[in-house]
Structure formats: structure tokens, C-alpha cells
């Protein structure tokens, strides 16, 4: 049982996560996570591992399960997000495991650090977001850098996991540098350490000042998108309502927009607009620049006749 | 209380989510989510809303709270991920709310659809991932398209929320088109409908065949990265161990790599390599192409002397 224990407070564990630990004969995990569930593991055989022994934990879990013991292999947050689920499946497959094997495998989802930290600061994740780990222990730096640059350019809200450690101090500086290529220096940033735990600490800052903040191994860094704001101590990313609904007017729809139907700049509206501009003389290259979309994509869209179903759906679309 | 109820099974709710609903006088939510917690809301005043009435739900929640009632405003998954947290804070601020106001606000995190669906198919999210909504009801299509293209290019695992509806059928086709610019047609894809609910359905397919699959309003689409595989009915994204640890050899470190220290192509190693290649005659432009990183970023890195702490940390770094 690959158990995501959530942020580390008993209240924020799921019933299934608690039940899985209660059912287990053996509980294996990084020593800090074992402490977080100390009350639940009393009387059980406990195997405490260090941070870099992830494969060891997975191998031992398999051995114990093969010996007939029920094993809870615990991760903070969600086991599938930078947790034990991936490494364990890799070990299982390498050992020749298949679903027909006597050892059963269950992944138990939990709220990841991104969800827990977001809940503590307001509603920063409302819209599309990315999760990027700054740990280059296992991933080449160029891969990480390309992801940071892409996420910043496409205006995602971004959560940085493993942002900094005693020795790994420069990756966060590089991340800031890449973000500043696309984002305003005053972009809101929240740094949350130990969400829902005794030593919880929340700091609001900006992209420009991010590197001066207190960031450590237990921190998650949340970088807002271009619409995110911090007001009254709450970091909030709008869902796009300001494009369509006048929140000040009690939610009445803006002129030209229809509730329940795609925004006029939704796919159908955008298709029509693109074809019209092109018909009026705008080149594919100019349109590619205007929308910051690849030229070949724009050309492919222009080459398609406006499909009947697209125009029909513009007229009658609703969710 | 902005409650994330998780995927919709009682077992996978957190203790706090259940307690919040139990404490509430009024429970407000989209009719389908209310049904998912039917047993918990017996005897309470229930306000069922339709899908597009998000602002209404938030406004009514505020009115009820101002009247002295405890309100549970429920979202499936996590309230902060395409849920009610963002719209509610927008309504609160518009109404002049501040944390000093008598109405208290609590966001209760839960496992989002991405975590629940991932748990049902294996371990697809192990590494960096993005979440993108294909709903253009509130977001202009070019914004969505830029995000899809960036996420695909930077090799994120991607979860598509709101992938398709009765009328919104073309956005998933456009998403596929953009992904195929960067990803192999045989990239693994999982489509999970109603994870942990009675009508749960899981389908594995590939990027090339994604649009033929049964995708609806209750589906989440998970697109793997370039290393993701589907083996024995489990979709697994490796954490990068194959770069460093020989999983087949029981986890011994590959030659030249050191356990607990940054990969030789981690930041310090990459810095050294870049400076060396440049010294040997490689231009910044060529290096920019080689690593697919922006020219100005490469130039900035080359302009910096290799910092003492970076080279020292290459020698002595550990987590």
C-alpha cells in the first residue's frame, strides 16, 4: 500500500490512508514521515529510512510483501507526486512483478504539498499550474531549465518542489533568472514551510526578492501567474471571470458574452477571427506572432475550412 | 469552509473534510457533488446549484455566513484546483471582505482528480507535471494553446481537465495536434472517468489515438512524458533513476555518479561543461541550440565566472 499521508497532520489524512497504516504489519518510510504518523504505527514493525534510500525502501517493501506481510510504504503528500509510487513500480517491474503476482499493489492518493500549501495561502492554483522539482540529483539541469522557462513563458502558476537545500543553493537563483525573462519582478510568490505542521511558516514575497527569503528542504515555493494578486494576506489567482463576468455587477455577463457558452475568444470564436484576419491580409507569420503560437500550427488551422460543427457550436454551445 | 471532497468516495475524504461538512448548517454545491456526500448532509439545509453557477454559489455562501450560519461550500477533488476557492475569494474581496471581517474562511485541501486518477493507473505523475483545463468558457483559446504547446515541448506529464463535453468537442483535437508537434504518436495516454466511483472507467491509449477514446465531462486525460510507459496495465513515469542508479543491479550507482550528490549533469556539472565547450570554441548560439535553452540565458551563464561555491558544491554536495 503506497500511502500518501497528506501534509502531515492527522486531520488531513484520508480515511483510507489511516486504514491502510492500521492494516499494515510493517510500515516503511523516511524517518520524518514516520514521526508524523507516530500514533498510528505504535506496535507495528517500523523501518525508518534516510532521504536518499528510496530504492531501498521499495525493495524492502517488496521483500516484506513477498514474505506475506502487509506493507504500508508511506510518502508525505501524495505518493504519486515525487513520492514512492514511481520508484516502487520501477522496482516491481524490474523484479518481474505483474498484476497476476500474489503481491497486490494499491496507491492511496492524498493531497500533495502543492494543494496543502495553496490552501494555507488562499487560492493561488485556481487556474492551470505546473509542478517542477529543482532537485538535480536525478535530473539533468537543462531538462529542469527548459521546464522552468516553458512554464514561465506560458503563464502557468508554478509550484517549485525541493527548491533549496544546504548544498543545492543555486538552482533557485537560476529559476528566478529564467522566470524574470517572462514575468514581472513584482509577480507574487508564496513560500510555505511545513504546512499544517507545528513549525508552519508562510512568507509572501515577489519574484524579484524570492531568493532572499528563507527557503529550505521543507518549503514549497508558489509563483503566481500574470493575474495573481496578494490582497489582505491571501494569494489569489482569478479563474478568468474578469474576462467574462463582471464580478462587481453581481456576476452579470459582459456584453457580447453568453453564460455557459465558450468565450468569444474560445476555440470557435478564435477560429473565425483567425480566418477573417487572414482574409483581410494578415499573414500566417504575423498571426503566429500575434498569438505567440507556432507558425505550423497557425498554418494548419488556416488550411482547414471552418468546420460546420465548429460554427454551429459557436451558435449553440453550452456546457 | 471551502471543502475539497476528493474523488467522491467516502474513504478518500480527509477527516477534516468530513468534519467540516458535519459542522456546517448549510451545504452548498454542484448537484453531483452533493450526491457524493449524501450521507453526510442529511438533516442539513442543502443548496444545489448547476455547473455554471459558480459565482452564485460563492455569493450565497457569503450571504449565509454573514447571517451567522456555518457554510460548507463543496468542490470535488481539491477546492483550490479549478474549484470554488478562487471564485469565492474573488467574490469575498469584491464584497470588501478582509481577514478582520467576522466571516472566517478556511480552505480544506483534498486529493485533486489528477492525484486520484493517477493512483488508479499506476504512477504516471512521478516527475514534473502540468495541469491544463481545455474549457474555453472563461479562458481565450490562444492562452490554452500556448500552455499545451509549452507543456508538450518541455516534456511535462500533462493532465487535461474538462477535456470534452457534448458541445466542446474540438479542443481535445487541437490539444492532440499541438502535442504531436513534440511527442511521439505512441506516447502513453490514460483516460480515467469517475475515479473511485461506481461508474469508474479506465482506458489506456496513445497520443495518436486519443481522440477516438470515450472522453467526457467526468474524464481526466493523463498524457505521459517521453519516458512514460504502460506495462502490465500500469502507466509509470520513471523518476530518472535510469540516469543514475542501475535499477537492475539493485540500485548501485552508475559509474561517475555519486549517490546523494547532484547528477554530473546537474547544475554545477552543467555549468562546467558549458564553460569548457565554450572555451573549446562552441558559440553561445550553438550551445543554446544544443540544450534548447534561450540564447540570452546561455550568454548570461557564460558571462558568469564559475562561482567558487558552485565548483565546491560539485565536489562536496550532498542532500
Coordinates of C-alpha atoms in Angstrom, one line a residue:
Chain A
X1 CA 0.0 0.0 0.0
X2 CA 1.6 3.2 -1.3
X3 CA 0.2 5.7 1.2
X4 CA 0.1 9.4 0.7
X5 CA -0.3 10.8 4.2
X6 CA -1.0 14.4 3.1
X7 CA 0.7 17.4 4.7
X8 CA 1.4 15.6 7.9
X9 CA -1.5 16.5 10.2
X10 CA -3.8 13.7 11.3
X11 CA -6.9 15.7 10.3
X12 CA -5.7 16.0 6.7
X13 CA -5.2 12.3 6.1
X14 CA -7.9 10.4 4.3
X15 CA -9.8 7.6 6.0
X16 CA -8.2 5.1 3.6
X17 CA -4.7 6.3 4.3
X18 CA -5.3 5.8 8.0
X19 CA -6.9 2.5 7.5
X20 CA -4.0 1.3 5.3
X21 CA -1.5 2.1 8.0
X22 CA -3.7 0.4 10.6
X23 CA -3.9 -2.7 8.4
X24 CA -0.2 -2.9 7.9
X25 CA 2.2 -5.3 9.6
X26 CA 5.2 -3.3 8.5
X27 CA 5.4 0.5 8.0
X28 CA 8.4 1.7 5.9
X29 CA 9.2 5.4 5.3
X30 CA 11.6 8.3 5.6
X31 CA 12.1 8.9 9.2
X32 CA 10.4 12.3 9.2
X33 CA 7.2 10.9 7.8
X34 CA 7.2 8.0 10.3
X35 CA 7.2 10.6 13.0
X36 CA 4.2 12.4 11.5
X37 CA 2.1 9.3 11.9
X38 CA 3.7 8.1 15.2
X39 CA 0.4 7.5 16.9
X40 CA -0.8 5.2 14.1
X41 CA 2.2 3.0 13.9
X42 CA 2.5 2.0 17.6
X43 CA 3.1 -1.6 18.0
X44 CA 4.0 -2.2 14.3
X45 CA 7.3 -3.1 12.9
X46 CA 8.7 0.1 11.6
X47 CA 11.5 0.6 9.1
X48 CA 13.0 4.1 9.1
X49 CA 15.0 5.1 6.1
X50 CA 17.0 8.1 5.1
X51 CA 16.1 10.5 2.3
X52 CA 18.3 9.0 -0.5
X53 CA 17.3 5.4 0.2
X54 CA 14.2 5.4 -1.9
X55 CA 15.0 2.3 -3.9
X56 CA 16.0 0.5 -0.7
X57 CA 12.5 1.3 0.7
X58 CA 10.8 -0.1 -2.4
X59 CA 13.0 -3.2 -2.5
X60 CA 12.4 -3.9 1.2
X61 CA 8.6 -3.3 0.8
X62 CA 8.5 -5.9 -2.0
X63 CA 10.5 -8.4 0.1
X64 CA 8.2 -8.0 3.1
X65 CA 5.1 -8.4 0.9
X66 CA 6.6 -11.5 -0.7
X67 CA 7.1 -12.9 2.8
X68 CA 3.3 -12.5 3.3
X69 CA 3.3 -9.2 5.3
X70 CA 1.1 -6.3 4.7
X71 CA 3.3 -3.3 4.0
X72 CA 2.4 0.4 4.2
X73 CA 5.1 2.4 2.3
X74 CA 4.5 6.0 3.2
X75 CA 5.1 9.2 1.5
X76 CA 4.2 12.7 2.5
X77 CA 1.6 14.4 0.4
X78 CA 0.6 12.2 -2.5
X79 CA 2.5 9.0 -3.1
X80 CA 2.4 9.7 -6.9
X81 CA 3.9 13.2 -6.8
X82 CA 7.7 13.0 -6.3
X83 CA 6.8 10.1 -3.9
X84 CA 7.3 6.4 -3.6
X85 CA 4.8 5.2 -6.2
X86 CA 7.1 5.7 -9.3
X87 CA 10.3 4.2 -7.8
X88 CA 8.3 1.3 -6.3
X89 CA 6.7 0.4 -9.6
X90 CA 10.1 0.5 -11.3
X91 CA 11.4 -1.9 -8.7
X92 CA 8.4 -4.1 -9.1
X93 CA 8.7 -4.4 -12.8
X94 CA 12.4 -5.0 -12.6
X95 CA 11.7 -7.9 -10.3
X96 CA 9.3 -9.3 -12.8
X97 CA 6.1 -8.4 -11.0
X98 CA 2.8 -8.4 -12.9
X99 CA -0.8 -7.8 -11.6
X100 CA -1.2 -11.6 -11.6
X101 CA 1.5 -11.9 -9.0
X102 CA 0.4 -12.7 -5.4
X103 CA 1.6 -9.3 -4.2
X104 CA -1.2 -6.7 -4.6
X105 CA -0.4 -3.1 -5.0
X106 CA -2.6 -0.1 -4.1
X107 CA -1.7 3.5 -4.5
X108 CA -3.6 5.7 -2.0
X109 CA -4.0 9.3 -3.1
X110 CA -3.5 12.2 -0.8
X111 CA -3.3 16.0 -1.0
X112 CA 0.1 16.9 -2.3
X113 CA 2.2 19.7 -0.9
X114 CA 1.0 21.9 -3.7
X115 CA -2.6 21.5 -2.6
X116 CA -1.8 21.9 1.1
X117 CA 0.4 24.9 0.7
X118 CA -2.1 26.5 -1.6
X119 CA -4.9 26.0 0.9
X120 CA -2.9 27.8 3.5
X121 CA -2.3 31.0 1.4
X122 CA -5.6 31.4 -0.3
X123 CA -6.4 30.2 -3.8
X124 CA -3.2 30.5 -5.9
X125 CA -3.8 27.4 -8.0
X126 CA -7.2 28.3 -9.4
X127 CA -6.0 28.1 -13.0
X128 CA -3.6 26.0 -14.9
X129 CA -0.4 25.1 -13.0
X130 CA 2.8 23.3 -13.2
X131 CA 4.8 21.4 -10.6
X132 CA 8.6 21.4 -11.1
X133 CA 11.3 19.9 -8.8
X134 CA 14.5 21.8 -8.6
X135 CA 16.4 18.7 -7.4
X136 CA 19.0 17.8 -10.0
X137 CA 20.1 14.7 -8.1
X138 CA 18.4 12.6 -10.7
X139 CA 17.5 15.0 -13.5
X140 CA 19.9 16.9 -15.8
X141 CA 19.8 20.7 -15.2
X142 CA 18.9 21.5 -18.9
X143 CA 15.7 19.5 -18.5
X144 CA 14.7 21.4 -15.5
X145 CA 15.7 24.7 -17.0
X146 CA 13.6 24.1 -20.1
X147 CA 10.6 23.3 -18.0
X148 CA 11.0 26.4 -15.9
X149 CA 11.3 28.6 -19.0
X150 CA 8.3 27.0 -20.7
X151 CA 6.1 27.2 -17.6
X152 CA 7.0 30.9 -17.1
X153 CA 6.5 31.8 -20.8
X154 CA 3.1 30.1 -20.9
X155 CA 1.9 31.9 -17.8
X156 CA 1.3 28.9 -15.6
X157 CA 1.1 29.2 -11.8
X158 CA 4.2 27.2 -10.8
X159 CA 5.0 25.2 -7.6
X160 CA 8.7 24.5 -7.0
X161 CA 9.3 21.4 -5.0
X162 CA 12.7 20.7 -3.4
X163 CA 13.6 24.4 -4.0
X164 CA 16.7 24.5 -2.0
X165 CA 18.9 22.5 0.4
X166 CA 22.1 23.1 2.4
X167 CA 24.2 22.4 -0.7
X168 CA 21.8 22.9 -3.5
X169 CA 21.5 26.7 -3.3
X170 CA 21.9 28.0 -6.8
X171 CA 19.1 26.2 -8.6
X172 CA 16.5 28.6 -7.1
X173 CA 18.6 31.6 -8.4
X174 CA 18.6 30.1 -11.9
X175 CA 14.9 29.5 -11.6
X176 CA 14.4 33.2 -10.8
X177 CA 16.6 34.2 -13.7
X178 CA 14.5 32.2 -16.1
X179 CA 11.2 33.4 -14.7
X180 CA 12.3 37.0 -15.0
X181 CA 12.7 36.5 -18.7
X182 CA 8.9 36.4 -18.9
X183 CA 7.3 37.6 -15.7
X184 CA 7.2 40.9 -13.9
X185 CA 9.5 41.3 -11.0
X186 CA 6.6 42.0 -8.7
X187 CA 4.9 38.7 -9.5
X188 CA 3.5 37.4 -6.2
X189 CA 5.3 34.5 -4.6
X190 CA 4.4 32.5 -1.5
X191 CA 6.8 30.3 0.4
X192 CA 5.2 27.8 2.7
X193 CA 7.2 25.6 5.0
X194 CA 5.7 22.7 6.9
X195 CA 2.1 23.4 6.0
X196 CA -0.3 22.2 8.8
X197 CA 2.6 21.2 11.0
X198 CA 3.8 22.7 14.2
X199 CA 6.6 24.7 12.6
X200 CA 4.5 26.0 9.7
X201 CA 5.8 29.3 8.3
X202 CA 4.3 31.3 5.5
X203 CA 6.1 34.2 3.7
X204 CA 4.8 36.3 0.9
X205 CA 7.3 38.0 -1.4
X206 CA 7.8 38.7 -5.1
X207 CA 9.7 37.1 -7.9
X208 CA 12.4 39.8 -7.6
X209 CA 13.0 39.1 -3.9
X210 CA 12.4 35.4 -3.8
X211 CA 16.0 34.4 -3.3
X212 CA 16.4 36.4 -0.2
X213 CA 13.6 34.5 1.5
X214 CA 14.0 31.7 4.0
X215 CA 13.7 28.6 1.7
X216 CA 14.7 25.1 2.8
X217 CA 14.0 21.4 2.3
X218 CA 10.6 21.6 3.8
X219 CA 9.5 24.6 1.7
X220 CA 7.2 24.7 -1.3
X221 CA 7.5 27.9 -3.4
X222 CA 4.4 29.0 -5.3
X223 CA 4.9 31.5 -8.1
X224 CA 1.7 33.2 -9.3
X225 CA 0.7 33.8 -12.9
X226 CA 0.3 37.2 -14.5
X227 CA -3.1 37.7 -12.9
X228 CA -2.3 36.5 -9.4
X229 CA -2.5 39.0 -6.6
X230 CA -1.9 39.1 -2.9
X231 CA -4.6 41.0 -1.1
X232 CA -5.1 41.1 2.7
X233 CA -2.7 38.2 3.2
X234 CA -4.3 36.0 0.6
X235 CA -2.7 34.9 -2.7
X236 CA -5.5 34.5 -5.2
X237 CA -5.4 33.6 -8.9
X238 CA -8.6 34.5 -10.7
X239 CA -10.3 31.9 -12.8
X240 CA -10.7 34.3 -15.7
X241 CA -14.1 35.7 -14.6
X242 CA -12.9 39.2 -15.2
X243 CA -12.9 38.3 -18.9
X244 CA -16.5 37.4 -18.9
X245 CA -18.4 38.1 -15.8
X246 CA -18.4 41.4 -14.2
X247 CA -17.8 40.3 -10.6
X248 CA -18.7 43.8 -9.4
X249 CA -22.1 43.7 -11.0
X250 CA -23.1 40.5 -9.2
X251 CA -22.0 38.2 -11.9
X252 CA -23.8 39.6 -14.9
X253 CA -22.2 38.6 -18.2
X254 CA -20.2 41.1 -20.1
X255 CA -21.6 42.5 -23.3
X256 CA -21.2 40.1 -26.2
X257 CA -20.5 37.1 -24.0
X258 CA -23.0 34.4 -23.2
X259 CA -23.1 32.5 -19.9
X260 CA -22.5 28.8 -20.4
X261 CA -21.0 29.2 -23.8
X262 CA -17.4 29.4 -24.9
X263 CA -15.8 32.8 -24.6
X264 CA -16.0 34.7 -27.9
X265 CA -12.2 34.1 -28.0
X266 CA -12.8 30.4 -27.2
X267 CA -11.9 28.0 -29.9
X268 CA -14.7 28.6 -32.4
X269 CA -14.5 32.4 -32.0
X270 CA -10.8 32.3 -32.4
X271 CA -11.0 30.2 -35.5
X272 CA -13.4 32.7 -37.0
X273 CA -11.2 35.6 -36.1
X274 CA -8.1 34.0 -37.5
X275 CA -9.7 33.2 -40.8
X276 CA -11.2 36.7 -41.0
X277 CA -7.9 38.4 -40.3
X278 CA -6.1 36.2 -42.8
X279 CA -8.8 37.0 -45.4
X280 CA -8.2 40.7 -44.7
X281 CA -4.5 40.2 -45.5
X282 CA -2.7 39.2 -42.3
X283 CA 0.0 36.7 -43.0
X284 CA 0.3 33.4 -41.1
X285 CA 3.6 34.6 -39.7
X286 CA 2.0 37.8 -38.4
X287 CA -0.8 35.8 -36.8
X288 CA 1.8 33.4 -35.3
X289 CA 3.5 36.4 -33.8
X290 CA 0.2 38.0 -32.6
X291 CA -0.9 34.9 -30.7
X292 CA 2.6 33.6 -29.9
X293 CA 1.7 30.3 -31.3
X294 CA 3.9 28.1 -33.6
X295 CA 3.7 29.0 -37.3
X296 CA 3.0 25.5 -38.4
X297 CA 0.0 25.3 -36.1
X298 CA -1.4 28.6 -37.4
X299 CA -0.9 27.4 -40.9
X300 CA -2.7 24.1 -40.2
X301 CA -5.6 26.0 -38.7
X302 CA -5.8 28.4 -41.7
X303 CA -5.7 25.4 -44.1
X304 CA -8.8 23.9 -42.5
X305 CA -12.2 25.1 -43.7
X306 CA -14.2 26.4 -40.8
X307 CA -16.0 23.2 -39.9
X308 CA -19.7 23.2 -39.8
X309 CA -19.7 21.8 -36.3
X310 CA -17.4 24.5 -35.1
X311 CA -19.6 27.3 -36.4
X312 CA -22.7 25.6 -35.2
X313 CA -21.2 25.1 -31.8
X314 CA -20.4 28.8 -31.6
X315 CA -24.0 29.5 -32.0
X316 CA -25.5 26.9 -29.8
X317 CA -22.8 25.7 -27.5
X318 CA -23.4 25.2 -23.8
X319 CA -21.9 23.0 -21.2
Chain B
X1 CA -15.3 26.3 4.7
X2 CA -14.2 25.6 1.1
X3 CA -14.2 21.8 1.2
X4 CA -12.3 19.6 -1.3
X5 CA -14.2 16.2 -1.0
X6 CA -11.6 14.3 -3.1
X7 CA -12.6 11.9 -5.9
X8 CA -16.1 11.2 -4.4
X9 CA -15.7 8.1 -2.3
X10 CA -16.1 8.5 1.4
X11 CA -12.9 6.6 2.2
X12 CA -10.9 9.1 0.2
X13 CA -12.1 12.1 2.1
X14 CA -10.0 13.6 4.8
X15 CA -11.1 13.7 8.4
X16 CA -11.2 17.5 8.2
X17 CA -13.3 17.5 5.1
X18 CA -15.9 15.2 6.8
X19 CA -15.8 17.2 10.0
X20 CA -16.3 20.5 8.1
X21 CA -19.5 19.1 6.4
X22 CA -20.7 17.8 9.7
X23 CA -20.2 21.2 11.4
X24 CA -22.0 23.1 8.7
X25 CA -25.5 24.4 8.9
X26 CA -25.7 24.9 5.2
X27 CA -24.1 22.8 2.4
X28 CA -23.8 24.4 -1.0
X29 CA -22.5 22.7 -4.1
X30 CA -23.0 21.5 -7.6
X31 CA -25.7 18.9 -7.5
X32 CA -23.4 15.9 -8.5
X33 CA -21.1 16.7 -5.6
X34 CA -23.9 16.9 -3.1
X35 CA -25.0 13.4 -4.1
X36 CA -21.5 12.1 -3.5
X37 CA -21.7 13.2 0.2
X38 CA -25.4 12.4 0.6
X39 CA -24.9 10.5 3.8
X40 CA -23.1 13.4 5.5
X41 CA -25.6 16.1 4.6
X42 CA -28.7 14.5 6.0
X43 CA -30.7 16.9 8.0
X44 CA -28.8 20.0 6.8
X45 CA -30.0 22.8 4.6
X46 CA -28.7 21.9 1.2
X47 CA -28.4 24.3 -1.7
X48 CA -27.9 22.5 -5.1
X49 CA -26.5 24.5 -7.9
X50 CA -25.9 23.9 -11.6
X51 CA -22.4 23.8 -13.2
X52 CA -22.2 27.3 -14.4
X53 CA -23.5 29.0 -11.3
X54 CA -20.1 29.1 -9.5
X55 CA -20.3 32.8 -8.7
X56 CA -23.9 32.3 -7.4
X57 CA -22.6 29.6 -5.0
X58 CA -19.9 31.9 -3.7
X59 CA -22.3 34.8 -3.3
X60 CA -24.8 32.7 -1.4
X61 CA -22.2 31.2 0.8
X62 CA -21.1 34.7 1.8
X63 CA -24.7 35.7 2.5
X64 CA -25.3 32.7 4.6
X65 CA -22.1 33.2 6.6
X66 CA -22.9 36.8 7.1
X67 CA -26.3 35.7 8.5
X68 CA -24.3 33.7 11.1
X69 CA -24.6 30.2 9.5
X70 CA -21.7 27.8 9.1
X71 CA -21.3 27.1 5.4
X72 CA -19.6 24.2 3.7
X73 CA -19.1 25.1 0.1
X74 CA -18.0 21.9 -1.6
X75 CA -15.9 21.0 -4.6
X76 CA -14.9 17.7 -5.9
X77 CA -11.2 16.9 -5.6
X78 CA -9.3 19.9 -4.2
X79 CA -11.2 23.2 -3.7
X80 CA -8.2 25.1 -5.0
X81 CA -7.8 23.3 -8.3
X82 CA -10.4 24.5 -10.8
X83 CA -12.7 24.5 -7.7
X84 CA -14.6 27.0 -5.6
X85 CA -11.7 28.6 -3.7
X86 CA -10.6 31.1 -6.4
X87 CA -14.1 32.3 -7.4
X88 CA -15.1 32.6 -3.7
X89 CA -12.1 34.7 -2.8
X90 CA -12.9 37.0 -5.8
X91 CA -16.4 37.4 -4.5
X92 CA -15.2 38.0 -1.0
X93 CA -12.8 40.7 -2.0
X94 CA -15.3 42.4 -4.3
X95 CA -17.6 42.5 -1.3
X96 CA -15.0 44.2 0.8
X97 CA -14.0 41.2 2.9
X98 CA -10.8 41.2 4.8
X99 CA -9.4 38.7 7.4
X100 CA -10.6 41.0 10.1
X101 CA -14.2 40.6 9.0
X102 CA -16.4 38.3 11.2
X103 CA -16.7 35.8 8.4
X104 CA -13.8 33.3 8.7
X105 CA -12.6 31.4 5.7
X106 CA -10.9 28.0 5.6
X107 CA -9.8 26.1 2.5
X108 CA -9.6 22.4 3.2
X109 CA -7.3 20.6 0.8
X110 CA -8.1 17.3 -0.9
X111 CA -6.7 15.0 -3.5
X112 CA -7.4 16.5 -6.8
X113 CA -8.6 14.5 -9.8
X114 CA -5.1 14.4 -11.1
X115 CA -3.9 12.6 -8.0
X116 CA -6.9 10.2 -7.8
X117 CA -6.8 9.3 -11.5
X118 CA -3.0 8.8 -11.3
X119 CA -3.4 6.5 -8.3
X120 CA -5.8 4.3 -10.3
X121 CA -3.5 3.8 -13.3
X122 CA -0.1 3.4 -11.6
X123 CA 2.4 6.2 -11.1
X124 CA 2.2 8.5 -14.1
X125 CA 2.9 11.7 -12.3
X126 CA 6.2 10.8 -10.7
X127 CA 8.0 13.6 -12.3
X128 CA 7.2 17.2 -13.2
X129 CA 3.7 17.7 -14.4
X130 CA 1.2 20.3 -15.6
X131 CA -2.5 20.6 -15.3
X132 CA -4.4 22.3 -18.1
X133 CA -8.1 22.9 -18.5
X134 CA -9.5 22.6 -22.0
X135 CA -12.5 24.7 -21.0
X136 CA -12.6 27.9 -23.0
X137 CA -15.7 29.1 -21.3
X138 CA -13.6 31.6 -19.4
X139 CA -10.2 31.4 -21.0
X140 CA -9.2 32.5 -24.5
X141 CA -8.2 29.6 -26.7
X142 CA -4.7 31.1 -27.6
X143 CA -3.8 31.1 -23.9
X144 CA -4.7 27.4 -23.6
X145 CA -2.9 26.6 -26.9
X146 CA 0.3 28.2 -25.7
X147 CA 0.2 26.3 -22.5
X148 CA -0.4 23.0 -24.3
X149 CA 2.5 23.6 -26.7
X150 CA 4.8 24.7 -23.9
X151 CA 4.0 21.7 -21.7
X152 CA 4.4 19.3 -24.6
X153 CA 7.7 20.9 -25.7
X154 CA 9.2 20.8 -22.2
X155 CA 8.3 17.2 -21.7
X156 CA 6.0 17.5 -18.7
X157 CA 3.5 14.8 -17.8
X158 CA 0.2 16.6 -18.5
X159 CA -3.3 16.2 -17.1
X160 CA -6.1 17.6 -19.1
X161 CA -9.1 18.7 -17.1
X162 CA -12.5 19.4 -18.7
X163 CA -11.2 17.6 -21.8
X164 CA -14.5 17.4 -23.7
X165 CA -18.2 18.0 -23.4
X166 CA -21.3 17.5 -25.5
X167 CA -20.6 20.7 -27.4
X168 CA -16.9 21.3 -26.7
X169 CA -15.5 18.5 -28.9
X170 CA -12.7 20.1 -30.9
X171 CA -10.5 21.4 -28.1
X172 CA -9.1 17.9 -27.5
X173 CA -8.4 17.5 -31.2
X174 CA -6.4 20.8 -31.1
X175 CA -4.6 19.6 -28.0
X176 CA -3.5 16.4 -29.8
X177 CA -2.3 18.4 -32.7
X178 CA -0.1 20.6 -30.5
X179 CA 1.2 17.6 -28.6
X180 CA 2.1 15.8 -31.8
X181 CA 4.5 18.6 -32.7
X182 CA 6.7 17.5 -29.9
X183 CA 5.8 14.0 -28.7
X184 CA 5.8 10.6 -30.3
X185 CA 2.5 9.3 -31.6
X186 CA 2.8 6.3 -29.3
X187 CA 3.1 8.4 -26.2
X188 CA 1.0 6.6 -23.5
X189 CA -2.2 8.2 -22.5
X190 CA -4.7 7.2 -19.8
X191 CA -8.3 8.3 -19.7
X192 CA -9.9 7.9 -16.3
X193 CA -13.6 8.6 -15.8
X194 CA -15.2 8.8 -12.3
X195 CA -12.1 7.6 -10.4
X196 CA -13.2 5.7 -7.2
X197 CA -16.9 6.0 -8.1
X198 CA -19.4 3.4 -9.1
X199 CA -19.0 4.1 -12.9
X200 CA -15.3 4.3 -12.9
X201 CA -13.7 3.5 -16.3
X202 CA -10.1 3.4 -17.2
X203 CA -8.8 3.3 -20.8
X204 CA -5.2 3.2 -22.0
X205 CA -4.4 4.5 -25.4
X206 CA -1.8 6.6 -27.2
X207 CA -1.5 10.2 -28.2
X208 CA -2.2 9.3 -31.8
X209 CA -5.5 7.5 -30.9
X210 CA -6.5 9.7 -28.0
X211 CA -9.4 11.4 -29.8
X212 CA -11.1 8.2 -30.6
X213 CA -11.4 7.3 -27.0
X214 CA -14.5 7.7 -24.8
X215 CA -13.9 11.1 -23.2
X216 CA -16.5 13.1 -21.4
X217 CA -17.1 15.7 -18.7
X218 CA -16.2 13.3 -15.9
X219 CA -12.9 12.3 -17.5
X220 CA -9.4 13.3 -16.8
X221 CA -6.8 12.7 -19.6
X222 CA -3.2 11.9 -18.5
X223 CA -0.5 12.3 -21.2
X224 CA 2.8 10.7 -20.3
X225 CA 6.2 12.3 -20.8
X226 CA 8.8 10.9 -23.2
X227 CA 9.9 8.3 -20.6
X228 CA 6.5 7.1 -19.5
X229 CA 5.5 3.6 -20.3
X230 CA 2.5 1.3 -19.9
X231 CA 3.4 -2.1 -18.7
X232 CA 1.1 -4.8 -17.4
X233 CA -1.8 -2.3 -17.2
X234 CA 0.2 0.3 -15.2
X235 CA 1.2 3.6 -16.5
X236 CA 4.5 4.6 -14.9
X237 CA 6.8 7.6 -15.3
X238 CA 10.3 7.0 -14.0
X239 CA 11.9 9.4 -11.6
X240 CA 15.1 9.5 -13.6
X241 CA 16.7 6.6 -11.8
X242 CA 17.8 5.1 -15.0
X243 CA 20.1 8.0 -15.4
X244 CA 21.9 7.4 -12.2
X245 CA 21.1 4.2 -10.5
X246 CA 21.1 0.9 -12.2
X247 CA 17.8 -0.5 -11.0
X248 CA 18.7 -3.9 -12.4
X249 CA 21.8 -4.0 -10.2
X250 CA 19.9 -3.5 -7.1
X251 CA 20.4 0.3 -7.0
X252 CA 24.1 0.6 -7.3
X253 CA 25.2 3.9 -8.7
X254 CA 26.3 4.2 -12.3
X255 CA 30.0 4.9 -12.9
X256 CA 30.9 8.5 -12.4
X257 CA 27.8 9.3 -10.4
X258 CA 27.7 9.7 -6.6
X259 CA 24.7 8.8 -4.5
X260 CA 23.2 11.8 -2.7
X261 CA 25.0 14.3 -4.9
X262 CA 23.8 16.2 -7.9
X263 CA 24.0 14.4 -11.2
X264 CA 27.1 15.2 -13.2
X265 CA 24.7 17.0 -15.5
X266 CA 23.2 18.7 -12.5
X267 CA 23.6 22.5 -12.3
X268 CA 27.3 22.5 -11.3
X269 CA 28.3 19.9 -13.8
X270 CA 26.4 21.6 -16.5
X271 CA 28.0 24.9 -15.7
X272 CA 31.4 23.4 -16.0
X273 CA 30.5 21.6 -19.2
X274 CA 29.1 24.7 -20.8
X275 CA 32.2 26.8 -20.0
X276 CA 34.5 24.0 -21.2
X277 CA 32.7 23.7 -24.5
X278 CA 32.7 27.4 -25.0
X279 CA 36.4 27.5 -24.2
X280 CA 36.9 24.9 -26.9
X281 CA 35.1 27.0 -29.5
X282 CA 31.4 26.3 -29.2
X283 CA 29.4 29.5 -29.7
X284 CA 26.6 30.6 -27.4
X285 CA 24.2 30.1 -30.2
X286 CA 25.3 26.5 -30.8
X287 CA 25.1 25.8 -27.1
X288 CA 21.6 27.4 -27.0
X289 CA 20.6 25.0 -29.8
X290 CA 22.2 22.0 -28.1
X291 CA 20.4 22.5 -24.9
X292 CA 17.2 24.0 -26.3
X293 CA 17.6 26.9 -23.9
X294 CA 17.2 30.6 -24.6
X295 CA 20.3 32.3 -26.1
X296 CA 20.2 35.1 -23.5
X297 CA 20.1 32.6 -20.7
X298 CA 23.2 30.8 -22.1
X299 CA 25.0 34.0 -22.6
X300 CA 24.3 35.1 -19.1
X301 CA 25.6 31.8 -17.7
X302 CA 28.7 32.0 -19.9
X303 CA 29.3 35.6 -18.7
X304 CA 29.5 34.4 -15.1
X305 CA 32.8 33.1 -13.8
X306 CA 32.3 29.7 -12.4
X307 CA 31.5 30.6 -8.8
X308 CA 33.7 29.0 -6.1
X309 CA 30.6 27.7 -4.3
X310 CA 29.3 26.1 -7.4
X311 CA 32.6 24.2 -8.1
X312 CA 33.0 23.4 -4.4
X313 CA 29.5 22.1 -4.2
X314 CA 30.2 19.8 -7.2
X315 CA 32.9 18.2 -5.1
X316 CA 31.2 18.0 -1.8
X317 CA 27.4 18.3 -2.4
X318 CA 25.0 16.1 -0.7
X319 CA 21.4 16.3 0.3

